[in-house]
PDB file of C-alpha atoms and ligand atoms in Angstrom:
ATOM      1  CA  UNK A   1       8.830 -23.098  -8.886  1.00 95.00           C
ATOM      2  CA  UNK A   2       6.647 -19.983 -10.136  1.00 97.00           C
ATOM      3  CA  UNK A   3       8.701 -16.533 -10.711  1.00 97.00           C
ATOM      4  CA  UNK A   4       7.563 -14.162  -8.635  1.00 97.00           C
ATOM      5  CA  UNK A   5       5.562 -11.737 -11.374  1.00 98.00           C
ATOM      6  CA  UNK A   6       3.372 -15.735 -11.527  1.00 98.00           C
ATOM      7  CA  UNK A   7       3.167 -14.984  -7.690  1.00 98.00           C
ATOM      8  CA  UNK A   8       1.802 -11.746  -8.701  1.00 98.00           C
ATOM      9  CA  UNK A   9       0.416 -12.889 -11.112  1.00 98.00           C
ATOM     10  CA  UNK A  10      -1.594 -15.921  -9.259  1.00 98.00           C
ATOM     11  CA  UNK A  11      -3.214 -13.682  -6.393  1.00 98.00           C
ATOM     12  CA  UNK A  12      -4.377 -10.976  -9.055  1.00 98.00           C
ATOM     13  CA  UNK A  13      -6.906 -13.607 -10.979  1.00 98.00           C
ATOM     14  CA  UNK A  14      -7.423 -14.771  -7.451  1.00 98.00           C
ATOM     15  CA  UNK A  15      -8.341 -11.041  -5.707  1.00 98.00           C
ATOM     16  CA  UNK A  16     -10.568 -10.972  -8.797  1.00 98.00           C
ATOM     17  CA  UNK A  17     -12.898 -13.741  -7.527  1.00 98.00           C
ATOM     18  CA  UNK A  18     -13.919 -11.305  -4.045  1.00 98.00           C
ATOM     19  CA  UNK A  19     -15.481  -8.574  -7.576  1.00 98.00           C
ATOM     20  CA  UNK A  20     -18.613  -8.759  -7.325  1.00 98.00           C
ATOM     21  CA  UNK A  21     -21.018  -7.501  -9.993  1.00 98.00           C
ATOM     22  CA  UNK A  22     -22.721  -4.079  -9.107  1.00 97.00           C
ATOM     23  CA  UNK A  23     -19.302  -3.109  -6.671  1.00 97.00           C
ATOM     24  CA  UNK A  24     -18.072  -0.184  -5.622  1.00 97.00           C
ATOM     25  CA  UNK A  25     -13.715  -1.009  -4.770  1.00 98.00           C
ATOM     26  CA  UNK A  26     -11.069   1.435  -4.091  1.00 98.00           C
ATOM     27  CA  UNK A  27      -8.193  -0.554  -6.452  1.00 98.00           C
ATOM     28  CA  UNK A  28      -4.441  -0.479  -5.228  1.00 98.00           C
ATOM     29  CA  UNK A  29      -1.546  -0.230  -6.585  1.00 98.00           C
ATOM     30  CA  UNK A  30       2.237  -1.132  -6.992  1.00 98.00           C
ATOM     31  CA  UNK A  31       3.376  -4.015  -9.499  1.00 98.00           C
ATOM     32  CA  UNK A  32       0.775  -6.853  -7.558  1.00 98.00           C
ATOM     33  CA  UNK A  33      -1.731  -4.332  -8.220  1.00 98.00           C
ATOM     34  CA  UNK A  34      -1.780  -4.036 -11.822  1.00 98.00           C
ATOM     35  CA  UNK A  35      -2.538  -8.116 -12.184  1.00 98.00           C
ATOM     36  CA  UNK A  36      -5.886  -7.038  -9.918  1.00 98.00           C
ATOM     37  CA  UNK A  37      -6.018  -4.345 -12.286  1.00 98.00           C
ATOM     38  CA  UNK A  38      -5.519  -6.187 -15.355  1.00 98.00           C
ATOM     39  CA  UNK A  39      -7.597  -8.757 -14.423  1.00 98.00           C
ATOM     40  CA  UNK A  40     -10.974  -6.764 -13.483  1.00 98.00           C
ATOM     41  CA  UNK A  41      -9.974  -5.141 -17.013  1.00 98.00           C
ATOM     42  CA  UNK A  42     -10.665  -8.132 -18.691  1.00 98.00           C
ATOM     43  CA  UNK A  43     -14.093  -8.744 -16.781  1.00 98.00           C
ATOM     44  CA  UNK A  44     -15.393  -5.870 -17.197  1.00 98.00           C
ATOM     45  CA  UNK A  45     -14.894  -6.333 -21.009  1.00 98.00           C
ATOM     46  CA  UNK A  46     -16.604  -9.695 -20.728  1.00 98.00           C
ATOM     47  CA  UNK A  47     -20.128  -7.415 -19.359  1.00 98.00           C
ATOM     48  CA  UNK A  48     -18.826  -7.685 -15.258  1.00 98.00           C
ATOM     49  CA  UNK A  49     -20.497  -3.356 -14.061  1.00 98.00           C
ATOM     50  CA  UNK A  50     -17.787  -2.244 -11.313  1.00 98.00           C
ATOM     51  CA  UNK A  51     -17.028   1.166 -10.323  1.00 98.00           C
ATOM     52  CA  UNK A  52     -12.944   1.445  -8.913  1.00 98.00           C
ATOM     53  CA  UNK A  53     -11.480   4.604  -6.818  1.00 98.00           C
ATOM     54  CA  UNK A  54      -8.613   4.417  -7.423  1.00 98.00           C
ATOM     55  CA  UNK A  55      -4.650   4.546  -4.492  1.00 98.00           C
ATOM     56  CA  UNK A  56      -2.943   7.035  -7.703  1.00 98.00           C
ATOM     57  CA  UNK A  57      -2.674   8.659  -9.946  1.00 98.00           C
ATOM     58  CA  UNK A  58      -1.447   5.718 -12.086  1.00 98.00           C
ATOM     59  CA  UNK A  59      -4.513   3.421 -10.933  1.00 98.00           C
ATOM     60  CA  UNK A  60      -7.062   5.893 -12.549  1.00 98.00           C
ATOM     61  CA  UNK A  61      -5.002   5.899 -15.512  1.00 98.00           C
ATOM     62  CA  UNK A  62      -3.966   1.896 -16.659  1.00 98.00           C
ATOM     63  CA  UNK A  63      -7.769   2.059 -15.133  1.00 98.00           C
ATOM     64  CA  UNK A  64      -9.088   3.883 -17.373  1.00 98.00           C
ATOM     65  CA  UNK A  65      -7.447   2.062 -20.424  1.00 98.00           C
ATOM     66  CA  UNK A  66      -8.599  -0.457 -19.756  1.00 98.00           C
ATOM     67  CA  UNK A  67     -11.909   1.140 -19.567  1.00 98.00           C
ATOM     68  CA  UNK A  68     -12.810   0.369 -16.365  1.00 98.00           C
ATOM     69  CA  UNK A  69     -15.422   3.085 -14.767  1.00 98.00           C
ATOM     70  CA  UNK A  70     -13.452   5.399 -12.375  1.00 98.00           C
ATOM     71  CA  UNK A  71     -14.750   7.568  -9.780  1.00 97.00           C
ATOM     72  CA  UNK A  72     -14.207  10.020  -6.894  1.00 95.00           C
ATOM     73  CA  UNK A  73     -13.894   8.962  -3.414  1.00 97.00           C
ATOM     74  CA  UNK A  74     -16.277  11.735  -2.342  1.00 96.00           C
ATOM     75  CA  UNK A  75     -19.406  10.612  -4.661  1.00 95.00           C
ATOM     76  CA  UNK A  76     -17.741   6.992  -4.462  1.00 94.00           C
ATOM     77  CA  UNK A  77     -19.323   7.090  -0.371  1.00 89.00           C
ATOM     78  CA  UNK A  78     -18.551   3.962   1.673  1.00 94.00           C
ATOM     79  CA  UNK A  79     -16.682   1.364  -0.373  1.00 97.00           C
ATOM     80  CA  UNK A  80     -17.182  -3.089  -0.005  1.00 94.00           C
ATOM     81  CA  UNK A  81     -13.403  -3.452  -0.536  1.00 98.00           C
ATOM     82  CA  UNK A  82      -9.777  -2.426  -0.847  1.00 98.00           C
ATOM     83  CA  UNK A  83      -8.013  -4.473  -2.908  1.00 98.00           C
ATOM     84  CA  UNK A  84      -3.760  -3.614  -2.465  1.00 98.00           C
ATOM     85  CA  UNK A  85      -0.620  -5.443  -2.605  1.00 98.00           C
ATOM     86  CA  UNK A  86       2.188  -3.697   0.999  1.00 98.00           C
ATOM     87  CA  UNK A  87       5.862  -3.927   1.051  1.00 98.00           C
ATOM     88  CA  UNK A  88       4.889  -5.888   4.527  1.00 98.00           C
ATOM     89  CA  UNK A  89       2.634  -8.107   6.478  1.00 98.00           C
ATOM     90  CA  UNK A  90       3.628  -8.896  10.473  1.00 98.00           C
ATOM     91  CA  UNK A  91       1.467 -12.050  11.866  1.00 97.00           C
ATOM     92  CA  UNK A  92      -0.976  -8.837  13.307  1.00 97.00           C
ATOM     93  CA  UNK A  93      -2.083  -8.028   9.330  1.00 98.00           C
ATOM     94  CA  UNK A  94      -0.137  -5.042  10.684  1.00 98.00           C
ATOM     95  CA  UNK A  95       1.548  -3.452   6.581  1.00 98.00           C
ATOM     96  CA  UNK A  96       3.869  -1.125   5.895  1.00 98.00           C
ATOM     97  CA  UNK A  97       2.367   0.049   2.769  1.00 98.00           C
ATOM     98  CA  UNK A  98       3.502   2.922   0.897  1.00 98.00           C
ATOM     99  CA  UNK A  99       6.758   1.354  -1.628  1.00 98.00           C
ATOM    100  CA  UNK A 100       5.105   3.078  -4.317  1.00 97.00           C
ATOM    101  CA  UNK A 101       4.873   6.234  -3.048  1.00 98.00           C
ATOM    102  CA  UNK A 102       0.234   6.609  -2.826  1.00 98.00           C
ATOM    103  CA  UNK A 103       0.641   5.820   0.196  1.00 98.00           C
ATOM    104  CA  UNK A 104      -1.748   8.581   1.446  1.00 98.00           C
ATOM    105  CA  UNK A 105      -4.098   8.280  -0.879  1.00 98.00           C
ATOM    106  CA  UNK A 106      -3.689   4.718  -0.293  1.00 98.00           C
ATOM    107  CA  UNK A 107      -5.209   4.894   3.849  1.00 98.00           C
ATOM    108  CA  UNK A 108      -8.027   7.263   2.256  1.00 98.00           C
ATOM    109  CA  UNK A 109      -9.666   5.177   0.582  1.00 98.00           C
ATOM    110  CA  UNK A 110      -8.561   2.450   2.221  1.00 98.00           C
ATOM    111  CA  UNK A 111     -10.505   4.183   5.345  1.00 98.00           C
ATOM    112  CA  UNK A 112     -13.078   4.443   3.755  1.00 98.00           C
ATOM    113  CA  UNK A 113     -14.241   1.074   2.549  1.00 98.00           C
ATOM    114  CA  UNK A 114     -15.892  -2.043   4.939  1.00 97.00           C
ATOM    115  CA  UNK A 115     -12.750  -4.317   4.423  1.00 98.00           C
ATOM    116  CA  UNK A 116      -9.353  -3.885   3.211  1.00 98.00           C
ATOM    117  CA  UNK A 117      -8.308  -7.242   1.432  1.00 98.00           C
ATOM    118  CA  UNK A 118      -3.877  -7.091   0.786  1.00 98.00           C
ATOM    119  CA  UNK A 119      -2.773  -9.404  -1.902  1.00 98.00           C
ATOM    120  CA  UNK A 120       1.089  -9.579  -1.664  1.00 98.00           C
ATOM    121  CA  UNK A 121       3.926 -12.820  -2.103  1.00 98.00           C
ATOM    122  CA  UNK A 122       5.269 -14.806   0.736  1.00 98.00           C
ATOM    123  CA  UNK A 123       8.121 -12.696   0.703  1.00 97.00           C
ATOM    124  CA  UNK A 124       6.742  -9.487   2.079  1.00 98.00           C
ATOM    125  CA  UNK A 125       5.139 -11.772   5.581  1.00 98.00           C
ATOM    126  CA  UNK A 126       7.865 -10.743   8.351  1.00 97.00           C
ATOM    127  CA  UNK A 127       8.100 -11.420  11.637  1.00 97.00           C
ATOM    128  CA  UNK A 128       8.441  -8.225  12.388  1.00 97.00           C
ATOM    129  CA  UNK A 129       7.812  -5.036  10.408  1.00 97.00           C
ATOM    130  CA  UNK A 130      11.050  -2.836  10.302  1.00 97.00           C
ATOM    131  CA  UNK A 131      13.582  -4.559   7.214  1.00 96.00           C
ATOM    132  CA  UNK A 132      11.358  -3.072   4.859  1.00 97.00           C
ATOM    133  CA  UNK A 133      12.400   0.693   5.195  1.00 98.00           C
ATOM    134  CA  UNK A 134       9.210   2.997   6.455  1.00 98.00           C
ATOM    135  CA  UNK A 135       8.027   5.532   4.309  1.00 98.00           C
ATOM    136  CA  UNK A 136       6.453   8.062   5.208  1.00 98.00           C
ATOM    137  CA  UNK A 137       4.683  10.845   3.032  1.00 98.00           C
ATOM    138  CA  UNK A 138       5.590  14.849   4.092  1.00 98.00           C
ATOM    139  CA  UNK A 139       5.241  18.661   3.645  1.00 98.00           C
ATOM    140  CA  UNK A 140       7.639  19.744   1.130  1.00 98.00           C
ATOM    141  CA  UNK A 141       8.448  22.966   2.623  1.00 98.00           C
ATOM    142  CA  UNK A 142      10.810  22.233   6.101  1.00 97.00           C
ATOM    143  CA  UNK A 143      11.554  19.337   5.857  1.00 98.00           C
ATOM    144  CA  UNK A 144      14.680  18.671   6.892  1.00 98.00           C
ATOM    145  CA  UNK A 145      13.080  20.259  11.080  1.00 98.00           C
ATOM    146  CA  UNK A 146      11.036  16.748  10.271  1.00 98.00           C
ATOM    147  CA  UNK A 147      13.861  14.560  10.013  1.00 98.00           C
ATOM    148  CA  UNK A 148      15.629  16.255  13.305  1.00 98.00           C
ATOM    149  CA  UNK A 149      12.512  16.177  15.237  1.00 97.00           C
ATOM    150  CA  UNK A 150      13.106  12.227  13.778  1.00 97.00           C
ATOM    151  CA  UNK A 151      17.154  11.766  14.873  1.00 97.00           C
ATOM    152  CA  UNK A 152      15.855  13.824  17.526  1.00 97.00           C
ATOM    153  CA  UNK A 153      13.434  11.175  18.551  1.00 96.00           C
ATOM    154  CA  UNK A 154      15.596   8.538  18.340  1.00 96.00           C
ATOM    155  CA  UNK A 155      12.738   7.319  16.353  1.00 96.00           C
ATOM    156  CA  UNK A 156      14.761   5.146  14.025  1.00 95.00           C
ATOM    157  CA  UNK A 157      18.130   4.132  12.652  1.00 95.00           C
ATOM    158  CA  UNK A 158      18.808   7.406   9.232  1.00 97.00           C
ATOM    159  CA  UNK A 159      16.726   8.919   7.256  1.00 98.00           C
ATOM    160  CA  UNK A 160      15.854   9.216   3.418  1.00 98.00           C
ATOM    161  CA  UNK A 161      14.527  11.856   1.429  1.00 98.00           C
ATOM    162  CA  UNK A 162      13.332   9.688  -1.959  1.00 98.00           C
ATOM    163  CA  UNK A 163      14.384  10.754  -4.849  1.00 98.00           C
ATOM    164  CA  UNK A 164      14.499  10.161  -8.905  1.00 98.00           C
ATOM    165  CA  UNK A 165      16.921  11.560 -10.951  1.00 98.00           C
ATOM    166  CA  UNK A 166      18.768  13.715  -8.236  1.00 98.00           C
ATOM    167  CA  UNK A 167      15.326  15.268  -7.748  1.00 98.00           C
ATOM    168  CA  UNK A 168      12.773  14.823  -5.103  1.00 98.00           C
ATOM    169  CA  UNK A 169      10.201  12.451  -5.620  1.00 98.00           C
ATOM    170  CA  UNK A 170       6.401  13.546  -5.202  1.00 98.00           C
ATOM    171  CA  UNK A 171       4.119  12.543  -4.086  1.00 98.00           C
ATOM    172  CA  UNK A 172       0.463  11.912  -6.017  1.00 98.00           C
ATOM    173  CA  UNK A 173      -0.381  15.034  -3.233  1.00 98.00           C
ATOM    174  CA  UNK A 174       2.757  16.399  -4.329  1.00 98.00           C
ATOM    175  CA  UNK A 175       4.598  16.067  -1.085  1.00 98.00           C
ATOM    176  CA  UNK A 176       7.334  14.429  -0.392  1.00 98.00           C
ATOM    177  CA  UNK A 177       8.605  10.709   1.233  1.00 98.00           C
ATOM    178  CA  UNK A 178      11.243   9.939   3.815  1.00 98.00           C
ATOM    179  CA  UNK A 179      12.427   6.793   3.818  1.00 98.00           C
ATOM    180  CA  UNK A 180      13.248   5.261   6.999  1.00 98.00           C
ATOM    181  CA  UNK A 181      14.924   2.715   7.891  1.00 97.00           C
ATOM    182  CA  UNK A 182      15.097   0.401  10.748  1.00 92.00           C
ATOM    183  CA  UNK A 183      16.926  -2.973  12.814  1.00 88.00           C
ATOM    184  CA  UNK A 184      13.266  -3.747  13.621  1.00 90.00           C
ATOM    185  CA  UNK A 185       9.859  -1.649  14.675  1.00 96.00           C
ATOM    186  CA  UNK A 186       8.682  -2.502  18.010  1.00 95.00           C
ATOM    187  CA  UNK A 187       5.555  -1.048  18.751  1.00 97.00           C
ATOM    188  CA  UNK A 188       4.062  -0.443  14.665  1.00 97.00           C
ATOM    189  CA  UNK A 189       1.408   2.024  16.914  1.00 97.00           C
ATOM    190  CA  UNK A 190       3.307   4.296  19.048  1.00 98.00           C
ATOM    191  CA  UNK A 191       5.736   4.366  16.238  1.00 98.00           C
ATOM    192  CA  UNK A 192       3.093   5.648  14.183  1.00 98.00           C
ATOM    193  CA  UNK A 193       0.966   7.837  16.947  1.00 98.00           C
ATOM    194  CA  UNK A 194       5.121   9.431  17.930  1.00 98.00           C
ATOM    195  CA  UNK A 195       5.699  10.294  13.664  1.00 98.00           C
ATOM    196  CA  UNK A 196       2.005  11.695  13.687  1.00 98.00           C
ATOM    197  CA  UNK A 197       3.436  13.869  16.057  1.00 98.00           C
ATOM    198  CA  UNK A 198       5.932  15.460  14.004  1.00 98.00           C
ATOM    199  CA  UNK A 199       4.005  18.934  12.521  1.00 98.00           C
ATOM    200  CA  UNK A 200       5.182  18.231   8.439  1.00 98.00           C
ATOM    201  CA  UNK A 201       3.927  14.313   8.548  1.00 98.00           C
ATOM    202  CA  UNK A 202       0.964  13.992   6.719  1.00 98.00           C
ATOM    203  CA  UNK A 203       0.912  10.378   7.359  1.00 98.00           C
ATOM    204  CA  UNK A 204       3.009   7.045   7.301  1.00 98.00           C
ATOM    205  CA  UNK A 205       3.275   3.550   5.869  1.00 98.00           C
ATOM    206  CA  UNK A 206       2.059   1.938   8.844  1.00 98.00           C
ATOM    207  CA  UNK A 207      -1.393   0.403   8.271  1.00 98.00           C
ATOM    208  CA  UNK A 208      -2.311  -0.940  12.013  1.00 98.00           C
ATOM    209  CA  UNK A 209      -5.132  -2.546  11.938  1.00 94.00           C
ATOM    210  CA  UNK A 210      -6.270  -2.187   9.092  1.00 98.00           C
ATOM    211  CA  UNK A 211      -7.091  -5.367   7.289  1.00 98.00           C
ATOM    212  CA  UNK A 212      -8.834  -9.301   8.293  1.00 94.00           C
ATOM    213  CA  UNK A 213      -6.972 -10.457   4.946  1.00 98.00           C
ATOM    214  CA  UNK A 214      -4.742 -10.839   3.092  1.00 98.00           C
ATOM    215  CA  UNK A 215      -4.648 -12.887   0.045  1.00 98.00           C
ATOM    216  CA  UNK A 216      -0.954 -14.737  -0.249  1.00 98.00           C
ATOM    217  CA  UNK A 217       0.900 -16.596  -3.165  1.00 98.00           C
ATOM    218  CA  UNK A 218       3.052 -19.021  -2.823  1.00 98.00           C
ATOM    219  CA  UNK A 219       6.395 -20.231  -5.568  1.00 98.00           C
ATOM    220  CA  UNK A 220       4.862 -23.411  -5.488  1.00 98.00           C
ATOM    221  CA  UNK A 221       1.622 -22.363  -7.701  1.00 97.00           C
ATOM    222  CA  UNK A 222      -0.399 -22.007  -3.887  1.00 98.00           C
ATOM    223  CA  UNK A 223      -2.292 -19.154  -3.260  1.00 98.00           C
ATOM    224  CA  UNK A 224      -3.868 -18.732   0.780  1.00 98.00           C
ATOM    225  CA  UNK A 225      -6.175 -16.823   2.065  1.00 98.00           C
ATOM    226  CA  UNK A 226      -5.043 -15.807   5.335  1.00 97.00           C
ATOM    227  CA  UNK A 227      -7.242 -14.623   8.204  1.00 97.00           C
ATOM    228  CA  UNK A 228      -6.004 -11.778  11.343  1.00 97.00           C
ATOM    229  CA  UNK A 229      -7.638 -11.082  14.747  1.00 91.00           C
TER     230      UNK A 229
HETATM  231  C1  5RP B   1       1.882   0.344  -3.439  1.00 88.10           C
HETATM  232  C2  5RP B   1       2.468   0.564  -2.291  1.00 88.10           C
HETATM  233  C3  5RP B   1       2.438  -1.185  -2.778  1.00 88.10           C
HETATM  234  O1  5RP B   1       0.772  -1.545  -3.268  1.00 88.10           O
HETATM  235  C4  5RP B   1       3.273  -1.843  -2.399  1.00 88.10           C
HETATM  236  O2  5RP B   1       4.306  -1.348  -2.619  1.00 88.10           O
HETATM  237  C5  5RP B   1       3.724  -3.030  -3.412  1.00 88.10           C
HETATM  238  O3  5RP B   1       3.978  -2.913  -4.257  1.00 88.10           O
HETATM  239  P1  5RP B   1       4.309  -4.303  -5.466  1.00 88.10           P
HETATM  240  O4  5RP B   1       3.282  -5.203  -5.266  1.00 88.10           O
HETATM  241  O5  5RP B   1       4.777  -3.671  -6.400  1.00 88.10           O
HETATM  242  O6  5RP B   1       5.571  -5.129  -4.385  1.00 88.10           O
HETATM  243  O7  5RP B   1       2.435   0.594  -0.807  1.00 88.10           O
HETATM  244  O8  5RP B   1       2.390   3.292  -2.453  1.00 88.10           O
END
């Protein structure tokens, strides 16, 4: 049986095969995307010519270190493809993302792409979203009012301000993250709309019908492509 890291490496290498010469692609963030970036770096060294739009500063930094050409989304126009990780995937391909705190840029880059392909190990597949706390990116100003409104509307069971070493976690775009705990998310689409209705909410980690394809790795070494409607 493969370790979780070996599974992530497998799907990262598999997904690199989708990247063709001359493509401009969105490059995901996280420990699974790491393996994709490493593999693309190796292929670039062998002559593959691509342009990437990173979904976070960390991904952009790694890509540059590996010699991959990095561009800006405004300069790039529509992207052929974005390949990114996920924290949860339901049977319809709805996602929770943002465990790494990059959800805003990830969603903008995905929306600018003809296709979002998800890479994940099989543990990310769930029957219903909500076990993984939903990251919600908020403006620091008055963020406690956002928490109050989420609680008043009963949108989730518990809201926690994400912190690192006792200080608020700051996103690449200088925002905070609220991690919202649920038992289950019954209607992800409505929840997304309700959260967006609260002033101060910048973006949610709910990616609703944004992906039609997930590359899933299993402990026995299989890598399978799951398609969604
Ligand atoms: C970062 C993300 C990641 O894609 C998500 O957290 C999955 O990460 P990993 O591959 O490390 O499990 O959304 O904001």
